[in-house]
Amino acid sequence: MAAVQWHSRVRRYAAEKQSCALEVVPVEMGDYHPLKFFTVSRAQPHIDPYVTDSKSRRGARKGSTSSTSSSSSSSVAPDPLSCMMDGTDPLSMFAAASASEPSLALSHSVSTGELGRGKRKEEDEVALDFEPWSSKRGEILARFTTTEKLSINLFMGSDKGKAPGPGSSAVSEKVRTRLEELDDLEEGSQRELLNLSQQDYVKRIEELNQSLKEAWASDQKVKALKIVIQCSKLLSDTDVIQFYPSKFVLITDILDTFGRLVYDRIWSMCSDPHPLPETFTADEVNDTAKETCLNWFFKIASIRELISRLYVEIALLKCNCFLTKCGIQETLPRLTAMIRGIGDPLVAVYARAYLCRIGMEVAPHLKDSLNQNFFDLLGTFRQIHGDSVQNQLVLQRVEIPVYLTLYSPAIHWILQCVSYRAPEPLLTEMMERCKSLGNNALLLNSVIWAFRAEFIATRATDFIGMIKDCDETGFPKHLLFGSLGRSLACADPPEAERLPILNEAWKVITKVRNPQDYVNCAEIWVEFTCRHFTKREVNTVLSDIIKHMTPDRAFEDAYPQLQSVIRKILTYFHDFSVLFSMERFLPFMDMFQKDSVRVEVCRSIMEVFIKHQHEPTRDPVILNALLHVCKTMHDSVNALTLDDERRSLALLINGFIRMVSFGRDFEQQLSFCVEARATFCNLEPVLVQLIHTVNHLAMETRRVMMGNHSRKTAAFVRACAAYSFITAPSLTSIFCRLNLYLLSGQVALANQCLSQADAFLKAAVSLLPEVPRSISIEGKLRSSEGFLLEFINNFLSTLLVAPDHPEAGVLYLVRGLLNMVQDYTWDDSSDAKVHLYISAIPLLAAMSQETYLYCIPKVDSNETLYGGDPKFLSEINKLCETLIGQVLDHLKILGRDECVRRQSSLAFSLFSCLLAHGDLGTNKLNQLVVNLWNLSHKHGYCDTQTSVRTLEFVKHLARQPNMPHISDMVQRLTLQSRT
Amino acid sequence: MSASLDIRLKRANKVYHEGEVLAGVVVIVSKDTVQHQGISLTMEGLVNLQLSSKSVGVFEAFYNSVKPIQLITSNIEVVKPGKVPGGKTEIPFEFPLHTKGNKVLYDTYHGVFVNIQYTLRCDMKRSLLAKDLSKTCEFMVHCQPQKSKLQPTPVDFNITPETLQNARERSFLPKFLIRGHLDVTNCVISQPLTGELVVQSSDVAIKSIELQLVRVETCGCAEGYARDATEIQNIQIAEGDVCHSLPIPIYMVFPRLFTCPTLETTNFKIEFEVNVVIVFHDDHLITENFPLKLCRV
C-alpha cells in the first residue's frame, strides 16, 4: 500500500468533555451507595504509599495543584485492609472471641466462673475455667527429668500363687491350663529391666500401654489386668526420686486407658437392645453387665499390694455407676482413707492427686472427699521430715529443696480441685490450717498457686508476711515469691499495698544468688511492676536484672526469661518515648547476644511499635533507638535468609520509616533517608520505601511552596531527585526500577526539575532493552510482555508533557522509545510491538494539538516550546506515517502467514485509532480507514457486537457538524453478515 | 463333626438357693443334622474331702473312708434318641433344687482340702463312629439366709511387745504400740471386713501391714481328724513407714468361691480366721489372729 498522509484530527478537549460528560446526580445522605461503606471508614486516612503516589501522579498530569497530596498523611498500619476490616467482620469477631476465651480460662480467672455459675444451676459439670489435667501433663513431663539410670521391675508371673485363683485342686483343669497359658505368655516380658535411660523408660512404658491395648483387643483381659497391676506397682518405687512426677504421669496414662477400656466394654454390654442413655441409673443396666462389673471389682479387691489395688480401683471408679446409684459416693471416702496406709509421703500425695483427678472427672459434685484428701495430706505432712524420707534422700543424694519441689504438681492439683468454686470461708479455713503447720512453705506455695488470684491478691501483704516467716532451709523462697508474683499478675492487690508489696518482694528476689533462680522469679515480677508502676520502677527492676545476669555471662542461659521480660514490658508500655527513656532498657537489650534471639526481640519491639504508634514521630530518642533496633534486624540478613524472613523484616522496617516525620524540617527528613539507605542497603523493599518517601517529600515541599519553588527549595527537590536517581539502580527487580524511574521522573517534572526528569525518563528508556522475556512471579516463570506493555503505555502518557531537550532533536524521547521498541526482541508469536506502535499514534496526535489535554503548572510542554510550528507538526506527521506504514507491513505479513484472526483484530485496532485521532478529511486516510474496516471483517473473525457499536459511533460522529466526510464513509462501511 | 454343645443358665451370676429352680437351655450348634442316641442332663452336688499329704501317714487307717459326700443328684433325659436339625437348637430345661431326706445344700466352696461343688453336665450319646459330646458347667449355691439376727461383735486389740506369745528374746524387741479394732468378727460374707488400725508408736520403721485371710479346714470322723490352716489371700493395708497415730482403715472383701459361711458338719468343718500381720523394716513379723464367723443374711 502506498504511504498515507497523516493529519491529526483537531481536538477541542473542553468542548468534548462537556458534550460527553454524564449528568451529575448528587447522593443523598440516606441513599444506598456501594462505595459508601468504604468512604466512611476512610474518613481517617490510612493511605498506602502507593495510593499516595498514584494520586500525586494523576494530580501532576491533570494539573491540579495541591488538593491531592494534602490528604496524604502517613499510614498507620502496614496493611490498610486489615484496619479497615477491624471489628466489622463477623468472622474475625468470632475468631477474636474464641481466641480470648482460652486465655481467660488459663489465668485462673473467677469472673468466668461466676458467669458460668449463673448460667448453670447444676455444678455437676466441670466448666472450661478448670484447668484440665492434660495441660499440666506436658509441663510435668518437661520439668521432672533425670539423667540417672532407671529400672522397670515387671514380674508378671510373680503373683502366680497369690492371684485370684489360689486354690489349685478345685479349679477345673481347663481353667488352670488357661491360666498357665497366660502366665507363659508373659514369660517373655517378666524380667527386670535395668539401666534404662529416661527415653528408654518412656518408650518402655509406651510399649506397655500398647501391649495393654493389644491384650484387650485380643480378649486377654487377665493379661491386661496384670499389665496394669504391674505398672501401678512401679509407682511404689521411689528410686530416682526426681523422676517420680513424670513416672506418675506416664503410668496414670496407662491406668486411664485401662479405666476407659473397662468402662466402654461394660457400657457396650448394656447396649444390647438399645444403647444406654447418657445419664443412666444402675437399674437400667442388665445382669450380665453387672456381673462382669462385679467380677472386675472382686478381682481388684484381691490385689495384694496396696498401691496397685488403690490405683486400679481409682481407675475403675467410674464403673461403680453400673452397680449402684451411690457407689461412687461410698467408694471415694474409702479410697481416701486407704491412702493413709501409704507410708512414703511422696507416693501418698501423688495417689491423692490421682484420686482427686478421677474424682473430679467422674463426680465433680462430691467435694467432701476432695477436702478430706487435703486434710489428710495436712495430717501426714510431718512425714516429709521423717527419718525414712531423710535416709532415702541421703542415699539418693537429693537436696531437700529439690525434693520438696517434687510435691508441687500434686499439691497444686489437689488444691486446685479443692478450691475450684469453693466458698471463700473454706479457702480461708484451708489457709489457716496451712499456716498452723510448721515449715509450711511447700503448702503455702501451692495455696498461692492454686487458689483464686483475687483471693491471693487481697491478702498479698499477709502472704508476704507468711513467706518471710518460712524456714529458709526448706522450700526455696524465690519459688514462693514466684508463685505470688504469678497470682498478682492476674489480680490486683489493694492500691495502697502495691508499693510495699513490690519493695518487700524485690528485697528477697534481689538476694537470690543463683542467676537462673533469680531470673525465673524476676521475670514474673516484672509483670506486676509494669502493671502498676511507672517507668522509674521498671527501670530499677531492669537495672537489677542486668546486675544479676551480667556476671559470668549468666544471661546466656536465660534468654527465654529475658525475652519474656521484654514482652511483658512491651505489653504495658506502648509509648515509645517513655520506653526508650528508661536508661536501662537498651543496656538490657544488649544482653541478647545470640543473633537469633536478638533479632526476635527486635522484631517483637517493632511489631509493638507499628501496632501502637499512631502519630509520626521525630523524637531523637525513639529514632536513635529504633534505628539501632532496625539495624540489628537488617544486619541479621545474610545469604541464607529465607525470602519470607526478608519480607517480614522489610515490612517491619518500612513500618518504622513511615512513622518518621520531621514535620516541616524536610532537610532533616532527607538526611534521615540518606542514613537509612546506608543502614538498610540489603533489603530492597526498604530501598523502595525510601524512594517513595523521598518522592513524597519532594511533593510535600511543592505543596508547602504552593508550586513556586524558591532557590532553596528548588535545590532541595533536586537533591531529592538525585537521591532517587542514585538509589534506584541498586534494585534488582527491573520493573521495580522502571516504575520508580517513571514515578521519580513525574515527581521531578512536577517540581520543575527538567533535566532531572529528562535523566529519569532517559534512564527508563535505556533500561528497556534489558527487560527479560520472562520473569519469575511467585516462583513461576511468566512472560514479561504484559508488564512491559503496561509500563510503556503508562510511559507514553507521561511523554506528552515532557518537554524536548533543547540540545537534542525534536521528540527525541519518543523516537528513542520507539527505537527501543523496534530493537527489542519480541516474542515472534505476539503483536506486542505493533500494538505499541498503534498506541504511540494517539500520543503523537495529542502532541500536535494546539493546547494539550493536560499539562504541568510552571512547566512548558512542547505546545508552548514549539507553538504549533509547522515543522514540528510535519515531523509528527512523518513519524505517524512511518508507524502506520510499519503496522500495515505487519498486517500484510500476517495475511501471508495465515494468521487471519490476529490480522483482523490488529486491523480493527488500527481502524479505531485512526477513526479517533486521524483527520479523515483527506481522501487517502479516509480510504485507508475503510480498507481497514473491510480487512478486519474479511474473514469473519470480528466481534459482531463491537462492530455494530463502532458503526453506531461512526454514525453519531457523522451527525456532528463539520464532519461531512464521515457520512460519506459510513456509506462504505458495511456490516458483514455471518451467513 | 462340627457340632458343639453348651449349657446356658438363665441367671447371669449362676447363683441359686435351695428350693429354687435351676433353669436354662442346652444349646446345640452344628452345620448339618446331628444324629444322636439321646441327650441327658445330670445335676450333682458333691463335697470332696482330701487329706493333706503331711497327715496321710497318721490317718492312713481311715484314708479310704474319706469319700465324696453327695448332696444332691438328679438326671433327666432331655431328648430321646433321634436327630437334631442343623443350625442352632436351644432346648430349655428346669431342675428343682430339692434335697432328699435331711440333707442340706451347703454353699459352694473351693478350698484346699474341702471342696463343695455343684455341677450340671450335659451328655449327648452318639453312635459308635462319632464321639460322645459332653459339657460341664458349674453353678453356685448359696444357702438360705440365717434367720437369727446378728449381734455385732466388735473386737479391740492392742499389740505391744508384752502381748506377744512366742517371742524368744523379749528384751531384744523394739518398743511399739499398735491399737486397733475390727468392727465385727461375725461377718456377713457379702460385706467387707472393716475396722481401723493405728500405729501409736514404733521404734523400728514399719515395712508393711497386711491382712491375711486364712481358712481352717477340718476333715475327720469319729476316729480322728485333720485340721489344716492355709492362706486364702493376703491384702496389704499399709506400705512403708506409715504416719503414726493416724488411723488406717482395715478393709477386705471376702473373695467369692473361696469363702463360704462357717460350716460345721459331722464329717468336716470350714472355719475362717484373719491375721493382722505387721512387718517391720528388719523383716520381723508380728501376727495377731482373729477367728471369724462368716454367715449369710
CSV table of C-alpha atoms in Angstrom, one decimal, chain B residues 53-204:
chain,number,residue,atom,x,y,z
B,53,SER,CA,-0.1,-85.1,102.4
B,54,LYS,CA,1.5,-84.4,105.7
B,55,SER,CA,-1.3,-86.1,107.6
B,56,VAL,CA,-1.7,-89.0,105.3
B,57,GLY,CA,0.7,-91.2,107.3
B,58,VAL,CA,-1.1,-90.7,110.5
B,59,PHE,CA,-4.5,-91.3,109.3
B,60,GLU,CA,-3.8,-94.0,106.8
B,61,ALA,CA,-6.3,-96.1,108.6
B,62,PHE,CA,-9.3,-94.2,107.6
B,63,TYR,CA,-7.9,-92.8,104.4
B,64,ASN,CA,-10.2,-94.9,102.4
B,65,SER,CA,-13.2,-93.8,104.3
B,66,VAL,CA,-12.9,-90.3,103.0
B,67,LYS,CA,-15.1,-90.4,100.1
B,68,PRO,CA,-17.2,-87.7,98.4
B,69,ILE,CA,-20.4,-86.9,100.1
B,70,GLN,CA,-23.2,-86.5,97.7
B,71,LEU,CA,-25.6,-83.6,98.5
B,72,ILE,CA,-27.9,-83.7,95.6
B,73,THR,CA,-28.2,-85.6,92.3
B,74,SER,CA,-30.7,-85.6,89.5
B,75,ASN,CA,-30.8,-86.9,86.0
B,76,ILE,CA,-33.2,-86.3,83.2
B,77,GLU,CA,-33.3,-87.2,79.6
B,78,VAL,CA,-33.7,-84.1,77.6
B,79,VAL,CA,-34.2,-85.5,74.1
B,80,LYS,CA,-34.9,-89.1,73.1
B,81,PRO,CA,-32.6,-90.7,70.5
B,82,GLY,CA,-33.1,-89.0,67.2
B,83,LYS,CA,-31.9,-86.2,65.1
B,84,VAL,CA,-31.2,-82.6,65.9
B,85,PRO,CA,-31.6,-80.3,62.8
B,86,GLY,CA,-28.7,-78.2,61.6
B,87,GLY,CA,-28.2,-74.7,62.9
B,88,LYS,CA,-28.7,-73.6,66.5
B,89,THR,CA,-31.1,-75.6,68.6
B,90,GLU,CA,-32.0,-74.5,72.1
B,91,ILE,CA,-33.6,-76.9,74.5
B,92,PRO,CA,-34.9,-75.4,77.7
B,93,PHE,CA,-34.7,-77.4,80.9
B,94,GLU,CA,-35.5,-76.9,84.6
B,95,PHE,CA,-34.3,-78.6,87.8
B,96,PRO,CA,-35.9,-78.1,91.1
B,97,LEU,CA,-33.2,-77.8,93.8
B,98,HIS,CA,-34.7,-80.1,96.4
B,99,THR,CA,-32.7,-82.4,98.6
B,100,LYS,CA,-33.7,-85.8,99.7
B,101,GLY,CA,-34.1,-86.6,103.3
B,102,ASN,CA,-32.5,-84.3,105.8
B,103,LYS,CA,-29.6,-83.3,103.6
B,104,VAL,CA,-28.8,-79.6,103.3
B,105,LEU,CA,-27.3,-77.8,100.4
B,106,TYR,CA,-24.1,-76.2,101.6
B,107,ASP,CA,-22.6,-73.1,100.0
B,108,THR,CA,-20.3,-73.6,97.1
B,109,TYR,CA,-16.8,-73.6,98.4
B,110,HIS,CA,-13.4,-74.1,96.7
B,111,GLY,CA,-10.8,-74.9,99.3
B,112,VAL,CA,-7.7,-77.0,99.5
B,113,PHE,CA,-8.9,-80.0,101.5
B,114,VAL,CA,-12.6,-79.4,101.2
B,115,ASN,CA,-14.5,-78.7,98.0
B,116,ILE,CA,-18.2,-78.1,97.7
B,117,GLN,CA,-19.1,-78.0,94.1
B,118,TYR,CA,-22.3,-78.2,92.1
B,119,THR,CA,-22.2,-79.2,88.5
B,120,LEU,CA,-24.5,-79.6,85.7
B,121,ARG,CA,-23.4,-82.0,82.9
B,122,CYS,CA,-24.9,-82.5,79.6
B,123,ASP,CA,-24.2,-85.6,77.6
B,124,MET,CA,-25.0,-86.4,74.1
B,125,LYS,CA,-24.6,-90.1,73.3
B,126,ARG,CA,-23.8,-90.8,69.7
B,127,SER,CA,-23.3,-93.8,67.5
B,128,LEU,CA,-20.1,-95.8,67.7
B,129,LEU,CA,-18.5,-93.8,64.9
B,130,ALA,CA,-18.9,-90.4,66.4
B,131,LYS,CA,-17.6,-89.3,69.8
B,132,ASP,CA,-19.9,-88.6,72.6
B,133,LEU,CA,-20.3,-84.9,73.3
B,134,SER,CA,-20.2,-83.7,76.9
B,135,LYS,CA,-20.3,-80.3,78.5
B,136,THR,CA,-20.0,-79.5,82.2
B,137,CYS,CA,-20.9,-76.2,83.8
B,138,GLU,CA,-20.6,-75.2,87.4
B,139,PHE,CA,-23.3,-73.3,89.3
B,140,MET,CA,-23.2,-71.7,92.7
B,141,VAL,CA,-25.4,-72.5,95.6
B,142,HIS,CA,-25.9,-70.0,98.4
B,143,CYS,CA,-27.6,-71.4,101.4
B,144,GLN,CA,-30.7,-69.9,102.9
B,145,PRO,CA,-30.0,-66.8,105.0
B,146,GLN,CA,-29.8,-67.4,108.7
B,147,LYS,CA,-32.8,-66.4,110.5
B,148,SER,CA,-31.3,-65.2,113.7
B,149,LYS,CA,-30.4,-61.6,114.0
B,150,LEU,CA,-26.7,-60.9,114.1
B,151,GLN,CA,-25.3,-59.1,117.0
B,152,PRO,CA,-22.3,-57.1,116.0
B,153,THR,CA,-19.3,-58.2,118.0
B,154,PRO,CA,-16.6,-55.6,117.8
B,155,VAL,CA,-13.1,-56.5,118.9
B,156,ASP,CA,-10.5,-54.1,120.1
B,157,PHE,CA,-6.9,-55.0,120.1
B,158,ASN,CA,-3.6,-53.7,121.4
B,159,ILE,CA,-0.3,-55.1,120.1
B,160,THR,CA,2.8,-54.4,122.2
B,161,PRO,CA,5.9,-56.4,122.9
B,162,GLU,CA,4.2,-57.6,126.0
B,163,THR,CA,1.2,-59.1,124.2
B,164,LEU,CA,3.4,-61.3,122.1
B,165,GLN,CA,3.1,-65.0,122.9
B,166,ASN,CA,6.0,-66.8,121.3
B,167,ALA,CA,8.7,-64.2,121.3
B,168,ARG,CA,12.0,-65.8,122.2
B,169,GLU,CA,14.0,-62.8,123.4
B,170,ARG,CA,11.6,-60.4,124.7
B,171,SER,CA,14.3,-58.0,125.7
B,172,PHE,CA,15.6,-57.5,122.2
B,173,LEU,CA,12.2,-56.5,120.9
B,174,PRO,CA,11.8,-52.9,119.9
B,175,LYS,CA,9.1,-50.9,121.5
B,176,PHE,CA,5.9,-50.4,119.7
B,177,LEU,CA,2.2,-49.9,120.3
B,178,ILE,CA,-0.4,-50.7,117.8
B,179,ARG,CA,-4.0,-50.3,118.6
B,180,GLY,CA,-7.0,-51.1,116.5
B,181,HIS,CA,-10.4,-52.7,116.3
B,182,LEU,CA,-12.4,-54.8,114.0
B,183,ASP,CA,-16.0,-53.7,113.6
B,184,VAL,CA,-17.4,-57.2,113.6
B,185,THR,CA,-16.0,-60.7,113.8
B,186,ASN,CA,-19.2,-62.5,112.9
B,187,CYS,CA,-19.1,-61.1,109.4
B,188,VAL,CA,-21.7,-61.1,106.7
B,189,ILE,CA,-20.0,-62.8,103.8
B,190,SER,CA,-21.2,-60.3,101.2
B,191,GLN,CA,-19.9,-57.4,103.1
B,192,PRO,CA,-16.3,-56.4,103.6
B,193,LEU,CA,-14.4,-56.9,106.8
B,194,THR,CA,-13.8,-53.4,108.2
B,195,GLY,CA,-12.0,-51.8,111.1
B,196,GLU,CA,-9.2,-49.5,111.9
B,197,LEU,CA,-5.6,-49.7,113.0
B,198,VAL,CA,-3.4,-47.0,114.5
B,199,VAL,CA,0.3,-47.2,114.9
B,200,GLN,CA,0.7,-45.2,118.0
B,201,SER,CA,4.4,-45.6,118.3
B,202,SER,CA,7.2,-47.8,116.9
B,203,ASP,CA,10.9,-47.7,117.4
B,204,VAL,CA,11.5,-49.6,114.2
